[in-house]
Amino acid sequence: MELYSGHINKLVEELAGLPGIGSKSAQRLAFHLINMPQSRVERLAHAILDAKQNVRYCTECYTLTDQDVCPVCANANRDHATIMVVENARDMAAYEKTGKYGGVYHVLHGAISPMLGIGPGDIKLKELMKRLEGDVQEVIIATNSSLEGETTAMYISKLIKPTGIRVTRIASGVPVGGDLEYIDEVTLLRALEGRVEL
Ligand code: ZN
């Protein structure tokens, strides 16, 4: 692979390490970047560094935010005793867009997947259990309906059951294998309203 300069190879390699980008796309992107005006490349590089340096986990729900505590957790009008557990910040955004959910969230940043070697210790589960020591009345598990999402839901419900806190799972109006972020708001709300006890 010494067709291109070592510099380009290095760039291609970095880009190919990103999710959803194969080696062909990585090459295309690398050449595109090289052909872009210097100022635009600098803007892009700066935006990446800036986001990396300034975005952090909310200290309560672990979503990505610019502040210590995200706007949802900081809002006193939200019901802090109801926690919806989601796999990622995009799923949280999907439920926020409905404007109908008044509780708070907990972002796991992944799901348990024995196949991929992702165990309970690799997602923000300890952090969830810690939150449950406070005044929590219901945990709504809204992980995806994929195998990983279901495995995670089962695992969490078994953990929480002994605490006596109500545990529910969003209804299966969400298609199997469906990523929450691609589902329309009506379906999301129906899934929330039709949630079942675990
Ligand atoms: Zn938060």
mmCIF file of C-alpha atoms and ligand atoms in Angstrom:
data_model
loop_
_atom_site.group_PDB
_atom_site.id
_atom_site.type_symbol
_atom_site.label_atom_id
_atom_site.label_comp_id
_atom_site.label_asym_id
_atom_site.label_seq_id
_atom_site.Cartn_x
_atom_site.Cartn_y
_atom_site.Cartn_z
ATOM 1 C CA MET A 1 0.000 0.000 0.000
ATOM 2 C CA GLU A 2 2.806 2.482 -0.671
ATOM 3 C CA LEU A 3 0.826 3.892 -3.584
ATOM 4 C CA TYR A 4 0.274 7.167 -1.793
ATOM 5 C CA SER A 5 2.460 9.182 0.499
ATOM 6 C CA GLY A 6 2.868 8.029 4.074
ATOM 7 C CA HIS A 7 0.915 11.103 5.181
ATOM 8 C CA ILE A 8 -2.129 10.101 3.182
ATOM 9 C CA ASN A 9 -1.858 6.515 4.347
ATOM 10 C CA LYS A 10 -1.902 7.691 7.926
ATOM 11 C CA LEU A 11 -4.983 9.833 7.300
ATOM 12 C CA VAL A 12 -6.770 6.975 5.517
ATOM 13 C CA GLU A 13 -5.949 4.672 8.404
ATOM 14 C CA GLU A 14 -7.389 7.098 10.978
ATOM 15 C CA LEU A 15 -10.560 7.669 8.976
ATOM 16 C CA ALA A 16 -11.061 3.940 8.391
ATOM 17 C CA GLY A 17 -11.036 3.461 12.159
ATOM 18 C CA LEU A 18 -14.291 5.450 12.465
ATOM 19 C CA PRO A 19 -17.593 3.575 12.685
ATOM 20 C CA GLY A 20 -19.352 2.987 9.376
ATOM 21 C CA ILE A 21 -16.369 4.007 7.271
ATOM 22 C CA GLY A 22 -14.778 1.280 5.171
ATOM 23 C CA SER A 23 -11.389 1.564 3.529
ATOM 24 C CA LYS A 24 -12.856 2.824 0.225
ATOM 25 C CA SER A 25 -14.819 5.603 1.924
ATOM 26 C CA ALA A 26 -11.759 6.439 3.994
ATOM 27 C CA GLN A 27 -9.691 6.891 0.837
ATOM 28 C CA ARG A 28 -12.389 9.024 -0.772
ATOM 29 C CA LEU A 29 -12.636 11.212 2.334
ATOM 30 C CA ALA A 30 -8.865 11.548 2.600
ATOM 31 C CA PHE A 31 -8.563 12.813 -0.970
ATOM 32 C CA HIS A 32 -11.521 15.101 -0.454
ATOM 33 C CA LEU A 33 -9.860 16.592 2.628
ATOM 34 C CA ILE A 34 -6.572 17.094 0.821
ATOM 35 C CA ASN A 35 -8.375 18.972 -1.952
ATOM 36 C CA MET A 36 -10.300 21.200 0.427
ATOM 37 C CA PRO A 37 -9.098 24.794 0.999
ATOM 38 C CA GLN A 38 -6.696 25.096 3.929
ATOM 39 C CA SER A 39 -9.146 27.268 5.879
ATOM 40 C CA ARG A 40 -11.930 24.691 5.734
ATOM 41 C CA VAL A 41 -9.622 21.900 6.849
ATOM 42 C CA GLU A 42 -8.548 24.049 9.765
ATOM 43 C CA ARG A 43 -12.181 24.761 10.680
ATOM 44 C CA LEU A 44 -12.971 21.040 10.640
ATOM 45 C CA ALA A 45 -9.921 20.085 12.684
ATOM 46 C CA HIS A 46 -10.722 22.852 15.163
ATOM 47 C CA ALA A 47 -14.370 21.746 15.472
ATOM 48 C CA ILE A 48 -13.261 18.190 16.287
ATOM 49 C CA LEU A 49 -10.772 19.323 18.927
ATOM 50 C CA ASP A 50 -13.184 21.876 20.355
ATOM 51 C CA ALA A 51 -15.974 19.310 20.746
ATOM 52 C CA LYS A 52 -13.587 16.799 22.271
ATOM 53 C CA GLN A 53 -12.240 19.310 24.786
ATOM 54 C CA ASN A 54 -15.556 20.867 25.800
ATOM 55 C CA VAL A 55 -18.118 18.104 25.688
ATOM 56 C CA ARG A 56 -18.371 15.907 28.754
ATOM 57 C CA TYR A 57 -20.746 13.544 30.527
ATOM 58 C CA CYS A 58 -23.573 15.047 32.571
ATOM 59 C CA THR A 59 -22.676 14.200 36.164
ATOM 60 C CA GLU A 60 -26.225 12.911 36.751
ATOM 61 C CA CYS A 61 -27.506 11.179 33.598
ATOM 62 C CA TYR A 62 -24.247 10.768 31.639
ATOM 63 C CA THR A 63 -25.527 12.279 28.436
ATOM 64 C CA LEU A 64 -23.079 14.459 26.510
ATOM 65 C CA THR A 65 -23.236 18.108 27.486
ATOM 66 C CA ASP A 66 -21.278 21.377 27.606
ATOM 67 C CA GLN A 67 -22.050 21.883 31.299
ATOM 68 C CA ASP A 68 -21.580 19.836 34.464
ATOM 69 C CA VAL A 69 -25.270 19.031 34.511
ATOM 70 C CA CYS A 70 -27.298 18.788 31.275
ATOM 71 C CA PRO A 71 -30.360 21.037 30.724
ATOM 72 C CA VAL A 72 -32.786 18.158 31.396
ATOM 73 C CA CYS A 73 -31.241 17.239 34.755
ATOM 74 C CA ALA A 74 -30.900 20.919 35.666
ATOM 75 C CA ASN A 75 -34.619 21.512 35.061
ATOM 76 C CA ALA A 76 -36.470 21.514 38.396
ATOM 77 C CA ASN A 77 -39.799 21.041 36.597
ATOM 78 C CA ARG A 78 -38.799 17.563 35.405
ATOM 79 C CA ASP A 79 -39.810 14.561 37.484
ATOM 80 C CA HIS A 80 -36.484 13.419 38.911
ATOM 81 C CA ALA A 81 -38.052 10.314 40.458
ATOM 82 C CA THR A 82 -38.725 8.789 37.028
ATOM 83 C CA ILE A 83 -35.657 7.682 35.110
ATOM 84 C CA MET A 84 -35.744 6.462 31.521
ATOM 85 C CA VAL A 85 -32.756 4.288 30.658
ATOM 86 C CA VAL A 86 -31.544 4.637 27.057
ATOM 87 C CA GLU A 87 -28.560 3.224 25.188
ATOM 88 C CA ASN A 88 -27.180 6.509 23.855
ATOM 89 C CA ALA A 89 -27.606 10.265 23.690
ATOM 90 C CA ARG A 90 -29.316 10.001 20.280
ATOM 91 C CA ASP A 91 -32.114 7.887 21.789
ATOM 92 C CA MET A 92 -32.510 10.470 24.536
ATOM 93 C CA ALA A 93 -32.772 13.192 21.890
ATOM 94 C CA ALA A 94 -35.457 11.166 20.094
ATOM 95 C CA TYR A 95 -37.615 11.057 23.250
ATOM 96 C CA GLU A 96 -36.901 14.707 24.025
ATOM 97 C CA LYS A 97 -38.185 15.641 20.575
ATOM 98 C CA THR A 98 -41.620 14.265 21.446
ATOM 99 C CA GLY A 99 -41.805 16.922 24.175
ATOM 100 C CA LYS A 100 -44.142 14.635 26.136
ATOM 101 C CA TYR A 101 -41.798 12.900 28.535
ATOM 102 C CA GLY A 102 -41.476 14.724 31.855
ATOM 103 C CA GLY A 103 -38.984 12.512 33.657
ATOM 104 C CA VAL A 104 -35.207 12.391 33.443
ATOM 105 C CA TYR A 105 -32.870 9.962 31.678
ATOM 106 C CA HIS A 106 -29.908 7.695 32.219
ATOM 107 C CA VAL A 107 -27.612 7.153 29.239
ATOM 108 C CA LEU A 108 -25.811 3.793 29.283
ATOM 109 C CA HIS A 109 -23.506 4.494 26.333
ATOM 110 C CA GLY A 110 -23.945 1.025 24.908
ATOM 111 C CA ALA A 111 -25.670 -2.260 25.531
ATOM 112 C CA ILE A 112 -24.549 -5.598 26.906
ATOM 113 C CA SER A 113 -23.300 -7.821 24.089
ATOM 114 C CA PRO A 114 -21.551 -11.088 24.936
ATOM 115 C CA MET A 115 -20.813 -11.466 21.204
ATOM 116 C CA LEU A 116 -18.864 -8.200 21.086
ATOM 117 C CA GLY A 117 -17.374 -8.753 24.517
ATOM 118 C CA ILE A 118 -19.300 -5.840 26.040
ATOM 119 C CA GLY A 119 -20.217 -6.687 29.624
ATOM 120 C CA PRO A 120 -22.199 -4.856 32.321
ATOM 121 C CA GLY A 121 -19.004 -3.161 33.489
ATOM 122 C CA ASP A 122 -18.506 -1.543 30.080
ATOM 123 C CA ILE A 123 -21.684 0.547 30.180
ATOM 124 C CA LYS A 124 -22.889 3.149 32.716
ATOM 125 C CA LEU A 125 -24.731 0.619 34.876
ATOM 126 C CA LYS A 126 -22.894 1.099 38.163
ATOM 127 C CA GLU A 127 -23.713 4.771 37.767
ATOM 128 C CA LEU A 128 -27.407 3.950 37.340
ATOM 129 C CA MET A 129 -27.482 1.802 40.480
ATOM 130 C CA LYS A 130 -25.816 4.636 42.393
ATOM 131 C CA ARG A 131 -28.588 7.009 41.310
ATOM 132 C CA LEU A 132 -31.206 4.562 42.556
ATOM 133 C CA GLU A 133 -29.981 5.102 46.107
ATOM 134 C CA GLY A 134 -31.742 8.450 45.887
ATOM 135 C CA ASP A 135 -35.493 9.079 45.655
ATOM 136 C CA VAL A 136 -36.501 7.115 42.548
ATOM 137 C CA GLN A 137 -39.972 5.728 41.970
ATOM 138 C CA GLU A 138 -39.788 4.246 38.493
ATOM 139 C CA VAL A 139 -37.139 3.122 36.044
ATOM 140 C CA ILE A 140 -38.376 2.915 32.453
ATOM 141 C CA ILE A 141 -36.100 0.717 30.382
ATOM 142 C CA ALA A 142 -36.037 2.066 26.841
ATOM 143 C CA THR A 143 -33.111 0.162 25.373
ATOM 144 C CA ASN A 144 -33.499 -0.883 21.734
ATOM 145 C CA SER A 145 -35.449 -4.022 20.871
ATOM 146 C CA SER A 146 -32.334 -5.671 19.428
ATOM 147 C CA LEU A 147 -30.866 -8.787 21.062
ATOM 148 C CA GLU A 148 -28.382 -6.556 22.921
ATOM 149 C CA GLY A 149 -31.108 -4.142 23.997
ATOM 150 C CA GLU A 150 -33.293 -6.979 25.327
ATOM 151 C CA THR A 151 -30.358 -8.625 27.102
ATOM 152 C CA THR A 152 -29.543 -5.303 28.751
ATOM 153 C CA ALA A 153 -33.187 -4.743 29.755
ATOM 154 C CA MET A 154 -33.376 -8.172 31.397
ATOM 155 C CA TYR A 155 -30.105 -7.631 33.204
ATOM 156 C CA ILE A 156 -31.128 -4.221 34.539
ATOM 157 C CA SER A 157 -34.547 -5.385 35.663
ATOM 158 C CA LYS A 158 -32.972 -8.257 37.633
ATOM 159 C CA LEU A 159 -30.616 -5.776 39.302
ATOM 160 C CA ILE A 160 -33.338 -3.333 40.228
ATOM 161 C CA LYS A 161 -36.102 -5.743 41.294
ATOM 162 C CA PRO A 162 -34.679 -6.371 44.801
ATOM 163 C CA THR A 163 -34.658 -2.617 45.498
ATOM 164 C CA GLY A 164 -38.465 -2.492 45.261
ATOM 165 C CA ILE A 165 -38.334 0.330 42.703
ATOM 166 C CA ARG A 166 -40.920 -0.048 39.918
ATOM 167 C CA VAL A 167 -39.293 -1.268 36.691
ATOM 168 C CA THR A 168 -41.067 -0.971 33.350
ATOM 169 C CA ARG A 169 -40.135 -1.665 29.741
ATOM 170 C CA ILE A 170 -41.386 0.401 26.811
ATOM 171 C CA ALA A 171 -43.970 -1.487 24.751
ATOM 172 C CA SER A 172 -42.954 -3.441 21.704
ATOM 173 C CA GLY A 173 -44.608 -0.971 19.335
ATOM 174 C CA VAL A 174 -41.003 -0.350 18.498
ATOM 175 C CA PRO A 175 -40.102 -2.788 15.712
ATOM 176 C CA VAL A 176 -37.698 -5.579 16.555
ATOM 177 C CA GLY A 177 -34.115 -4.538 15.998
ATOM 178 C CA GLY A 178 -35.325 -0.959 15.659
ATOM 179 C CA ASP A 179 -33.050 1.857 16.699
ATOM 180 C CA LEU A 180 -35.033 4.360 18.734
ATOM 181 C CA GLU A 181 -33.490 7.294 16.921
ATOM 182 C CA TYR A 182 -35.133 6.296 13.613
ATOM 183 C CA ILE A 183 -38.614 5.813 15.006
ATOM 184 C CA ASP A 184 -41.302 8.454 14.607
ATOM 185 C CA GLU A 185 -42.568 10.374 17.619
ATOM 186 C CA VAL A 186 -46.060 8.848 17.632
ATOM 187 C CA THR A 187 -44.617 5.331 17.847
ATOM 188 C CA LEU A 188 -42.198 6.425 20.573
ATOM 189 C CA LEU A 189 -45.023 7.908 22.641
ATOM 190 C CA ARG A 190 -47.207 4.851 22.145
ATOM 191 C CA ALA A 191 -44.301 2.659 23.295
ATOM 192 C CA LEU A 192 -43.893 4.839 26.388
ATOM 193 C CA GLU A 193 -47.596 4.935 27.249
ATOM 194 C CA GLY A 194 -47.974 1.197 26.729
ATOM 195 C CA ARG A 195 -44.986 0.291 28.878
ATOM 196 C CA VAL A 196 -45.287 -2.917 30.861
ATOM 197 C CA GLU A 197 -44.135 -3.964 34.331
ATOM 198 C CA LEU A 198 -41.032 -6.149 34.456
HETATM 199 ZN ZN ZN B 1 -28.234 14.962 32.644
#
